[in-house]
Coordinates of C-alpha atoms in Angstrom, one line a residue:
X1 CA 71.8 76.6 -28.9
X2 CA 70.8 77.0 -25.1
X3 CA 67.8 74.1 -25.9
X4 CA 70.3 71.9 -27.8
X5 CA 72.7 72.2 -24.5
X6 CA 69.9 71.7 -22.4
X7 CA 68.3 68.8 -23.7
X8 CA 71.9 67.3 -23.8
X9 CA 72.3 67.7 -20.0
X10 CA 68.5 65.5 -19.7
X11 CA 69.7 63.1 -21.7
X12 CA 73.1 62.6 -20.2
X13 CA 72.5 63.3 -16.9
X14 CA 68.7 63.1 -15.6
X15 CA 68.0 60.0 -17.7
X16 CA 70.8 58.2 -16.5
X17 CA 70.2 58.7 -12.5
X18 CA 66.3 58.5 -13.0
X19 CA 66.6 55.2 -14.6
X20 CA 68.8 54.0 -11.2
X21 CA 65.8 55.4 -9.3
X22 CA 63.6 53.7 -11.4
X23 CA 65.4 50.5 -10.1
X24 CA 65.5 51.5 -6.5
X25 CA 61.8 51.6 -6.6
X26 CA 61.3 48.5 -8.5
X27 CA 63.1 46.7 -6.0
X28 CA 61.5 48.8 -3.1
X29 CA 57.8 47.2 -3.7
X30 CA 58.7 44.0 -5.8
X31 CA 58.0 42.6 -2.1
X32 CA 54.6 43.1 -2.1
X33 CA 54.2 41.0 -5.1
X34 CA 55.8 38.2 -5.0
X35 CA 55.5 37.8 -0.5
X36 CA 53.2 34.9 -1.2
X37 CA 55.7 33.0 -3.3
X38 CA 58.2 34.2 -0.6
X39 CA 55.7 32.6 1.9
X40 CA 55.1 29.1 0.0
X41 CA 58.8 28.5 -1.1
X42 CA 60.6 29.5 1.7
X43 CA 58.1 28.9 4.9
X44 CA 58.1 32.5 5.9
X45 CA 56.3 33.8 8.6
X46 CA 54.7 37.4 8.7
X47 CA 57.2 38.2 11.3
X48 CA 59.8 37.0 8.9
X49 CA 58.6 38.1 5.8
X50 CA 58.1 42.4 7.2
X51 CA 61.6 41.8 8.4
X52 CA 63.0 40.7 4.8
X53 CA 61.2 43.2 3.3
X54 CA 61.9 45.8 6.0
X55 CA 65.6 45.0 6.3
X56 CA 66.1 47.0 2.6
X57 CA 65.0 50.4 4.9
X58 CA 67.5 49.4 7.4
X59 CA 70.5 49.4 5.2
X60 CA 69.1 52.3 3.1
X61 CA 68.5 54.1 6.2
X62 CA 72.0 53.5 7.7
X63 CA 74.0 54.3 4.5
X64 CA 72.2 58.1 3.8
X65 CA 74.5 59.5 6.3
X66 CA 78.2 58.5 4.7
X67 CA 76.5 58.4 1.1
X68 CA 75.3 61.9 1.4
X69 CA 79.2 62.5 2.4
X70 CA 80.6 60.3 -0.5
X71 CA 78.2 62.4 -3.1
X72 CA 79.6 65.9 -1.8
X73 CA 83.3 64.7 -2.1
X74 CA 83.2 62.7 -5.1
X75 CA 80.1 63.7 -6.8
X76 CA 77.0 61.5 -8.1
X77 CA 78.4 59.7 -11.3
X78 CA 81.0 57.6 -9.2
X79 CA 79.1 56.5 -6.4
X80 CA 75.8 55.6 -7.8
X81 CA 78.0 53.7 -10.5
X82 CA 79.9 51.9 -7.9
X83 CA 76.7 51.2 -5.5
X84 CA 74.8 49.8 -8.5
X85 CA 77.1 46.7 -8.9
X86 CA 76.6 45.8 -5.3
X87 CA 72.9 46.1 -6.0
X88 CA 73.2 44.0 -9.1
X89 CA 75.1 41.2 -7.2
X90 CA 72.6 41.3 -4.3
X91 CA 69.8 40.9 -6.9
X92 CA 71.9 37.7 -8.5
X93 CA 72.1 36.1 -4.9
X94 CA 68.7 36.9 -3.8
X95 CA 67.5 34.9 -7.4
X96 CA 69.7 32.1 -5.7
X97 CA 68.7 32.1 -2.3
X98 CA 66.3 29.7 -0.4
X99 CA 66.9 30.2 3.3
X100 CA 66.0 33.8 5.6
X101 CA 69.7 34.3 6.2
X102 CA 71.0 34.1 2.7
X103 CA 67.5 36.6 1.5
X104 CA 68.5 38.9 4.2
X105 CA 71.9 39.4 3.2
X106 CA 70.9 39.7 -0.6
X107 CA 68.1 42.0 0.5
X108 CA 70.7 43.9 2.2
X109 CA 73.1 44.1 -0.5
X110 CA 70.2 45.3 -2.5
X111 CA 69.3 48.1 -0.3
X112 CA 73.1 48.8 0.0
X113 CA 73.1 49.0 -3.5
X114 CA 70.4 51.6 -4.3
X115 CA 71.0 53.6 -1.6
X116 CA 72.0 56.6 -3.7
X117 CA 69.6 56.3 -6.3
X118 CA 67.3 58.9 -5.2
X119 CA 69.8 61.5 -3.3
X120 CA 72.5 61.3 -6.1
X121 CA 69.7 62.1 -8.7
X122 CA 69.0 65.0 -6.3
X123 CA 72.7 66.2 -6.3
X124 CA 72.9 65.8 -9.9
X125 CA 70.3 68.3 -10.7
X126 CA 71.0 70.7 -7.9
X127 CA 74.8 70.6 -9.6
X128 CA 73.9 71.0 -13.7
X129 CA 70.4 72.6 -13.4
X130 CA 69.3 76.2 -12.3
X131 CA 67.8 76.5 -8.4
X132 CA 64.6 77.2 -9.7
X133 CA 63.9 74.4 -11.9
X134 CA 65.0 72.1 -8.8
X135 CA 61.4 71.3 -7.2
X136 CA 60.0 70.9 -10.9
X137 CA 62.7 68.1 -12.0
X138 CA 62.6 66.5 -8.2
X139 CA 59.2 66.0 -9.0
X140 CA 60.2 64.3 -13.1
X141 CA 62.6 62.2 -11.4
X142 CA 60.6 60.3 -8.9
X143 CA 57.8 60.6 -11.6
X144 CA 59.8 58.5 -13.9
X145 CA 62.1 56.5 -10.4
X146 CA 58.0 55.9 -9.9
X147 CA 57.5 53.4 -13.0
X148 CA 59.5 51.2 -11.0
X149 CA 56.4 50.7 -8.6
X150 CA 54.2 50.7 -12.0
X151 CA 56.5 47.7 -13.0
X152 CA 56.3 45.5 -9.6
X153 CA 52.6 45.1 -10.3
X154 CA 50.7 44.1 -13.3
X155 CA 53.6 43.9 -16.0
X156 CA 56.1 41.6 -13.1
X157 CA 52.9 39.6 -12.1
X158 CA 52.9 38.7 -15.9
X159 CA 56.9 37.6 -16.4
X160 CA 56.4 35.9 -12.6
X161 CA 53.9 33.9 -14.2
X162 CA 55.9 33.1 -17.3
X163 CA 59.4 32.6 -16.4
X164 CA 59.3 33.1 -12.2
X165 CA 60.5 35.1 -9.6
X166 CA 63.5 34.1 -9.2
X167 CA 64.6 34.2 -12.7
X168 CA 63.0 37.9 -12.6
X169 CA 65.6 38.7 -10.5
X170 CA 68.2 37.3 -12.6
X171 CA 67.1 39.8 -15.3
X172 CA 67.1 42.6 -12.7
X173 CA 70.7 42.0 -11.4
X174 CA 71.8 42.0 -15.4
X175 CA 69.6 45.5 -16.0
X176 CA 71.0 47.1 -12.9
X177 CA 74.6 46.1 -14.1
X178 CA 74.5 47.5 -17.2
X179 CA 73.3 50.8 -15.9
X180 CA 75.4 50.9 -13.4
X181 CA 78.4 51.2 -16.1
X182 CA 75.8 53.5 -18.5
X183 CA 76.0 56.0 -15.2
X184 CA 79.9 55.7 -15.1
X185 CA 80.2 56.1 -19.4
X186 CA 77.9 58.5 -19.9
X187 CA 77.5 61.0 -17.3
X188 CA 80.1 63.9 -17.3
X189 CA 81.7 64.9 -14.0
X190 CA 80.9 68.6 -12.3
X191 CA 81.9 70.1 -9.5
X192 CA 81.1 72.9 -7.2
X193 CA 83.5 75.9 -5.9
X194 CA 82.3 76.8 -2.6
X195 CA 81.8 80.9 -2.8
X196 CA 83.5 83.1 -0.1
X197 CA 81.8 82.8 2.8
X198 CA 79.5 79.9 2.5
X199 CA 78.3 77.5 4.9
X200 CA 80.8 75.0 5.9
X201 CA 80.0 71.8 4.2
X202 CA 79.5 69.9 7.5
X203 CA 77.1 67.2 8.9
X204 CA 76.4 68.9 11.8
X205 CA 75.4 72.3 10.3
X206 CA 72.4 70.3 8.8
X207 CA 71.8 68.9 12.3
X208 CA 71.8 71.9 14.0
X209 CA 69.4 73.6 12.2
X210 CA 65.7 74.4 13.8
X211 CA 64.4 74.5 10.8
X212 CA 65.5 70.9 9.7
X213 CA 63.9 69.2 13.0
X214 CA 61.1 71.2 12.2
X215 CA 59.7 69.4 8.9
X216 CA 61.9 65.9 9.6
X217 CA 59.8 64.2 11.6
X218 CA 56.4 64.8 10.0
X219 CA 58.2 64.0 6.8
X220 CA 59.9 60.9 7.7
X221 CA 56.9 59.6 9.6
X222 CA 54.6 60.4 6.9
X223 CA 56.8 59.3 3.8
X224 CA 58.2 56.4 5.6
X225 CA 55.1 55.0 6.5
X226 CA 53.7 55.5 3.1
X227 CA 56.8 53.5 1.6
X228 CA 55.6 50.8 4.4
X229 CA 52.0 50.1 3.2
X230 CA 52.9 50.2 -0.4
X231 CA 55.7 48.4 -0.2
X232 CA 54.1 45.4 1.4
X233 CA 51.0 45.6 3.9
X234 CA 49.1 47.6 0.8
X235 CA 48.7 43.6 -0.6
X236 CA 47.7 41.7 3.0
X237 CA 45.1 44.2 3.7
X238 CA 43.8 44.0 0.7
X239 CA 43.3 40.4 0.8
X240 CA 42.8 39.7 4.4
X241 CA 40.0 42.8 4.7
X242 CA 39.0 43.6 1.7
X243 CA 38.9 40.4 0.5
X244 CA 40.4 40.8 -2.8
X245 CA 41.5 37.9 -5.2
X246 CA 45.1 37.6 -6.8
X247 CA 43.3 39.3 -10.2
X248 CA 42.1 41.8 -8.2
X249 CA 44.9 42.6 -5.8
X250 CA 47.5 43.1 -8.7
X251 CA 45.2 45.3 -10.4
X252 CA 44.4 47.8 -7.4
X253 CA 48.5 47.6 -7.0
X254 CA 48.9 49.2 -10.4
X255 CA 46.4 52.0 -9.9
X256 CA 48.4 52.7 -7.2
X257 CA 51.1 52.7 -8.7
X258 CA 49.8 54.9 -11.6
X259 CA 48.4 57.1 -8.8
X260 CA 51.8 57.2 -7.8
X261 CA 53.4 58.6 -10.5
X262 CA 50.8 61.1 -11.3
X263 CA 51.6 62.6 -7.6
X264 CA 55.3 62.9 -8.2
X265 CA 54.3 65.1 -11.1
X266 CA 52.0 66.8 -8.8
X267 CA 54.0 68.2 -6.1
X268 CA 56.7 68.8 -8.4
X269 CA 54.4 71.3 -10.6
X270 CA 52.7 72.7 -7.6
X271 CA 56.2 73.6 -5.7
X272 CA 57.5 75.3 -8.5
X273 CA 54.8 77.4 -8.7
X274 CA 54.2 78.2 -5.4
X275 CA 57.6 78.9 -5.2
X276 CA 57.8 81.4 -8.2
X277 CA 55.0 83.5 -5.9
X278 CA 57.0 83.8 -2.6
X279 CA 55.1 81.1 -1.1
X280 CA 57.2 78.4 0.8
X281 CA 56.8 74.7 0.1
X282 CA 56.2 73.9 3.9
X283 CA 52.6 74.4 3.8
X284 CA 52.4 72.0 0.9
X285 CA 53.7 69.6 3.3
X286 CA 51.5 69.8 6.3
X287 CA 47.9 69.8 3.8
X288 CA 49.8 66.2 2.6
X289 CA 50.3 65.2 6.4
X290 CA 46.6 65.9 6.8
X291 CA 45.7 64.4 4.4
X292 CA 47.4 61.1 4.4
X293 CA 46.3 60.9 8.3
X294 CA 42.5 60.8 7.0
X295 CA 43.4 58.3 4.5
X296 CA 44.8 56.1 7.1
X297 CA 41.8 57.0 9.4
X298 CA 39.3 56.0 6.8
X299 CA 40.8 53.0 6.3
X300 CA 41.2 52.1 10.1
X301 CA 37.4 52.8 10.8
X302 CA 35.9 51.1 7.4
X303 CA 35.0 54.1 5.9
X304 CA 32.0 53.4 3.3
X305 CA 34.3 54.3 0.8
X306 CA 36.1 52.7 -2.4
X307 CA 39.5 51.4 -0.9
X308 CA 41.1 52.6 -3.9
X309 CA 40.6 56.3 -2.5
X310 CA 42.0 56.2 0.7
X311 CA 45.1 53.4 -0.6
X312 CA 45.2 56.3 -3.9
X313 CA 46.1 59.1 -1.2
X314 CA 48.6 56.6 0.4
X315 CA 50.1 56.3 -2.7
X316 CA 50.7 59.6 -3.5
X317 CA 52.0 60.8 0.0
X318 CA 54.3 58.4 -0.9
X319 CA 55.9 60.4 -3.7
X320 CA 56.1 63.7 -0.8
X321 CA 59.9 63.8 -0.6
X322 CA 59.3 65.9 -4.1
X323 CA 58.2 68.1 -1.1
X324 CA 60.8 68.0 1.4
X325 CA 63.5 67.7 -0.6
X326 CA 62.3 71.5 -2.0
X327 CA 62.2 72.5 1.1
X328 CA 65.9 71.6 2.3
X329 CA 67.3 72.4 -0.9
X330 CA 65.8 76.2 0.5
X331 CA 67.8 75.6 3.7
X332 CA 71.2 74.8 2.4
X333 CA 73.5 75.5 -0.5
X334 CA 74.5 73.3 -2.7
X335 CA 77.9 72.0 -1.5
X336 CA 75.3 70.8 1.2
X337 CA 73.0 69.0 -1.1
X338 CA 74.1 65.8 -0.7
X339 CA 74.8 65.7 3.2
X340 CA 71.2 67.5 3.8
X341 CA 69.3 65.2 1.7
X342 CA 71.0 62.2 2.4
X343 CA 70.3 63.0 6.5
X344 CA 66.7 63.6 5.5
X345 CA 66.4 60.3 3.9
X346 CA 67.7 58.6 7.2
X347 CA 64.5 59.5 8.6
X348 CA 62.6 58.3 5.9
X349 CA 63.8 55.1 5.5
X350 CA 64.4 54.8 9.2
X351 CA 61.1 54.9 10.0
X352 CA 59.6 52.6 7.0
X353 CA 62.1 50.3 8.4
X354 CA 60.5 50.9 12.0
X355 CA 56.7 51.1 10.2
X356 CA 56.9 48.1 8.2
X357 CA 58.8 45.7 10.9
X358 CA 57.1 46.9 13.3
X359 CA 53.4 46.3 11.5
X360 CA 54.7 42.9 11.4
X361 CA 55.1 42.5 14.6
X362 CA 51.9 43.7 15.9
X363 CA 49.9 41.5 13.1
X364 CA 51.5 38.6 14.6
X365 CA 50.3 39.2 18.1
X366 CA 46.7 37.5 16.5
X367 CA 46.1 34.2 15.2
X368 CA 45.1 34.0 11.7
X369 CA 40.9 32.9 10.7
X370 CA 41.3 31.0 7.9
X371 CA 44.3 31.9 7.0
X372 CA 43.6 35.8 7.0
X373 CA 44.7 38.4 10.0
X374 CA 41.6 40.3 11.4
X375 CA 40.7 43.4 11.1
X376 CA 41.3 44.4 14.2
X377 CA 45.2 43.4 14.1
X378 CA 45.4 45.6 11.3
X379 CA 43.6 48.7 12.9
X380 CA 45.7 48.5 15.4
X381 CA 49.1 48.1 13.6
X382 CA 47.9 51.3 11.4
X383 CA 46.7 53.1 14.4
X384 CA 50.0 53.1 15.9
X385 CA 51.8 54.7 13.3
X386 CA 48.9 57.3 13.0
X387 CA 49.5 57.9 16.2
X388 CA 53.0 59.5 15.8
X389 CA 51.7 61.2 12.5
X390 CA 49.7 63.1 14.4
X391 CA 52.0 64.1 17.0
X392 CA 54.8 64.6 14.6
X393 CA 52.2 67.3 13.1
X394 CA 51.6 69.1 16.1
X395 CA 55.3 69.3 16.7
X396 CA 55.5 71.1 12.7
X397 CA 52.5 73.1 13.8
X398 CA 54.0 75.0 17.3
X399 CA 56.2 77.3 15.9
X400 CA 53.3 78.5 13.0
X401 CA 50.9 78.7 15.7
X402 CA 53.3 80.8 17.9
X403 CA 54.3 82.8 15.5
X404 CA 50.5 83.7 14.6
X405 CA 49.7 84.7 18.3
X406 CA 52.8 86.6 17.5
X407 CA 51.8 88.1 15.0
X408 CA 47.8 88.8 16.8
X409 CA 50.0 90.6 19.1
X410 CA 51.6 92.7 17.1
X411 CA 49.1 93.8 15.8
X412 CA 47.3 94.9 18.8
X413 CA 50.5 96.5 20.1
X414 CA 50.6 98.9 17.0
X415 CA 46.6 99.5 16.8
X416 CA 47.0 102.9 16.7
X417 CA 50.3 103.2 14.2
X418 CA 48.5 103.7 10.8
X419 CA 50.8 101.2 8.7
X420 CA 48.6 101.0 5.7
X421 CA 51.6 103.2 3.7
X422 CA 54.8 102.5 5.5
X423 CA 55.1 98.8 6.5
X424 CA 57.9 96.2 5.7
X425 CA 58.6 92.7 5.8
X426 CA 60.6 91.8 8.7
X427 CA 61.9 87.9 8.0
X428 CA 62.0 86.4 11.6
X429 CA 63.9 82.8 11.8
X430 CA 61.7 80.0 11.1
X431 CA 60.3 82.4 8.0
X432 CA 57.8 84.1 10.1
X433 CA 56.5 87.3 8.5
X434 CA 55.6 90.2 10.9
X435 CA 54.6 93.8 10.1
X436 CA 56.1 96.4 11.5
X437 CA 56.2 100.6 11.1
X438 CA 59.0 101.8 8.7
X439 CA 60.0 104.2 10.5
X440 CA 59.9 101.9 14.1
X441 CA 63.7 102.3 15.1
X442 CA 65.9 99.6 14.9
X443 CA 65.9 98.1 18.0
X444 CA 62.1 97.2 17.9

């Protein structure tokens, strides 16, 4: 009976609001593949063309904040529902439109539209599912919201070439429609009693929390700029240094994308079982930081490596918020859920709006040779951004590293105490551990 009721809750509940995600990310990285159509049709320039694409992150990034607040009043089912349509009418005038103003609007009402696909997916499963499964389905749901990438490469690259972009979108406002009202039929309505005593379901007890600025930055500046180079400079780099044909492009696209999906299931497995042996999901998220940095470092100095390796990593950093989200779902309760995640993902998409507009504008501070950027315009775009990763790391690593001198020192201090029978965990804020005599009185 409790697997019948179980898989009744996946099918009318995570299905639904992983097949909006699934959308969200379609429409995310359709960009990349269909910017040189973009380019020939419309006369964009590549100053024009990061800010169309870019503008989606703007929107996104600007509606996490009163979404997050909409999702803890009202709960998922009526407001990705209602957001939906305004995607699906963005996606009908974006089919229609020919000049930069009427694609920026559209692309707007797109990003306007899908702005809750990922955090009321979150919110849903935090409400119906147990807290320990949370991590494990975060990581199914952007595995399957994932596809969407899968589908903006190889399979779209195939209906562009039979029936067009523009009519692509045509089909994609009519798909996002119907599940817009499949969200609003199907999904059942929950909500949450706040226990005695809880936290107050306020925006500024997310902001005031240490812990919160602790892993936001390195988050958003990793994930963000991972969401940037997929979602469009992946496919100019590609074809500008590495030199790759249209064939060629498309196909590395959809290994990424594959890569992609693979990584959602990744951290999603790996958090929950960290998690089930006391470990916290924050170290998982500084080994990604280091190693998206490399990526991004072996790409910047040519590397003599396959650019599907370093461009793989990109990929899957790009699925991280599996990650994060773990870790502020450990930070708040669940009346919280939607305002914490949704103020999370104004960072992320904050900075890919910042990363991708941005790598724009430093590409077009060099002329094009033969119709391609150099490399150096690119190394120096990326470079930026790596940059900040790397200080946004540091700032994630201070408190570990001063709580391990801290914990040096403790140790010295109580050399002589023999503690090998009568120690116990002392939980410090910021979830430093430090060991300290049992019978030590009170006020150490």
């Amino acid at each position: 009976m409790q697997i019948s009721v179980a898989w009744r809750v996946i099918a009318r509940v995570f299905l639904p609001f992983a097949a909006g995600y699934y959308l969200s990310y379609l429409f995310r990285t359709i960009n990349a593949l269909i910017s040189g159509h973009l380019i020939s049709e419309t006369g964009l320039g590549t100053t024009d063309l990061g800010l169309l694409t870019s503008v989606y992150f703007l929107v996104f990034a600007a509606a996490q904040i009163p979404i997050g607040i909409l999702l803890d009043r009202f709960g998922p089912r009526r407001v990705q529902s209602a957001l939906l349509l305004v995607a699906a009418t963005g996606a009908g005038l974006f089919a229609m439109s020919t000049e930069l103003p009427s694609l920026l609007i559209s692309r707007a009402m797109i990003g306007l539209g899908v702005a809750a696909a990922l955090t009321a997916g979150l919110k849903s499963i935090v409400l119906w599912f147990p807290r320990e499964q949370v991590a494990l389905l975060n990581g199914y749901m952007i595995m399957l919201g994932s596809l969407g990438a899968m589908t903006a490469t190889t399979p779209a690259e195939h209906l562009i070439a039979w029936i067009g972009w523009r009519q692509l979108f045509e089909i994609l406002a009519a798909v996002t429609g119907v599940t817009a009202v499949l969200i609003y039929i199907v999904v059942p309505e929950r909500v949450i009693i706040l226990s005695t005593g809880s936290t107050p379901a306020t925006l500024s007890s997310v902001f005031s929390d240490r812990r919160f600025w602790r892993i936001a930055p390195l988050s958003a500046t990793c994930v963000g700029s991972a969401w940037s180079l997929q979602g469009l400079w992946a496919a100019p780099w590609l074809t500008d240094v590495e030199g790759l044909g249209r064939e060629s492009l498309v196909g590395q696209l959809f290994i990424m994308s594959i890569v992609l999906c693979g990584g959602a299931w990744l951290f999603g497995t790996t958090v929950h079982c960290i998690r089930r042996r006391g470990v916290g999901a924050e170290i998982i998220l500084a080994i990604v930081a280091v190693l998206f940095i490399a990526a991004e470092l072996a790409l910047i100095l040519r590397a003599p490596l396959p650019s599907i390796l370093p461009w793989s990593v990109v990929a899957i950093v790009g699925t991280a918020t599996v990650v994060s989200f773990a870790v502020v779902a450990d930070y708040f309760p669940p009346e919280l859920a939607g305002r914490a995640n949704g103020a999370l993902n104004v960072l992320h998409f904050g900075w890919a709006f910042l990363a991708q507009c941005g790598t724009g504008l430093i590409l077009e501070q060099w002329s094009t040779e033969g119709g391609r950027r150099t490399v150096l315009a690119y190394q120096v775009a990326f470079g930026v951004s790596v940059a900040l990763q790397i200080v946004a790391l540091a700032w994630f690593a201070v408190p570990s590293f001063r709580s391990f001198t801290e914990w040096m020192g403790s140790i010295v201090f109580f050399a002589p105490v023999d503690v090998s029978d009568a120690v116990e965990p002392v939980i410090l804020y910021e979830q430093t551990v430090v060991l300290m005599p049992a019978d030590v009185d009170a006020e150490w």
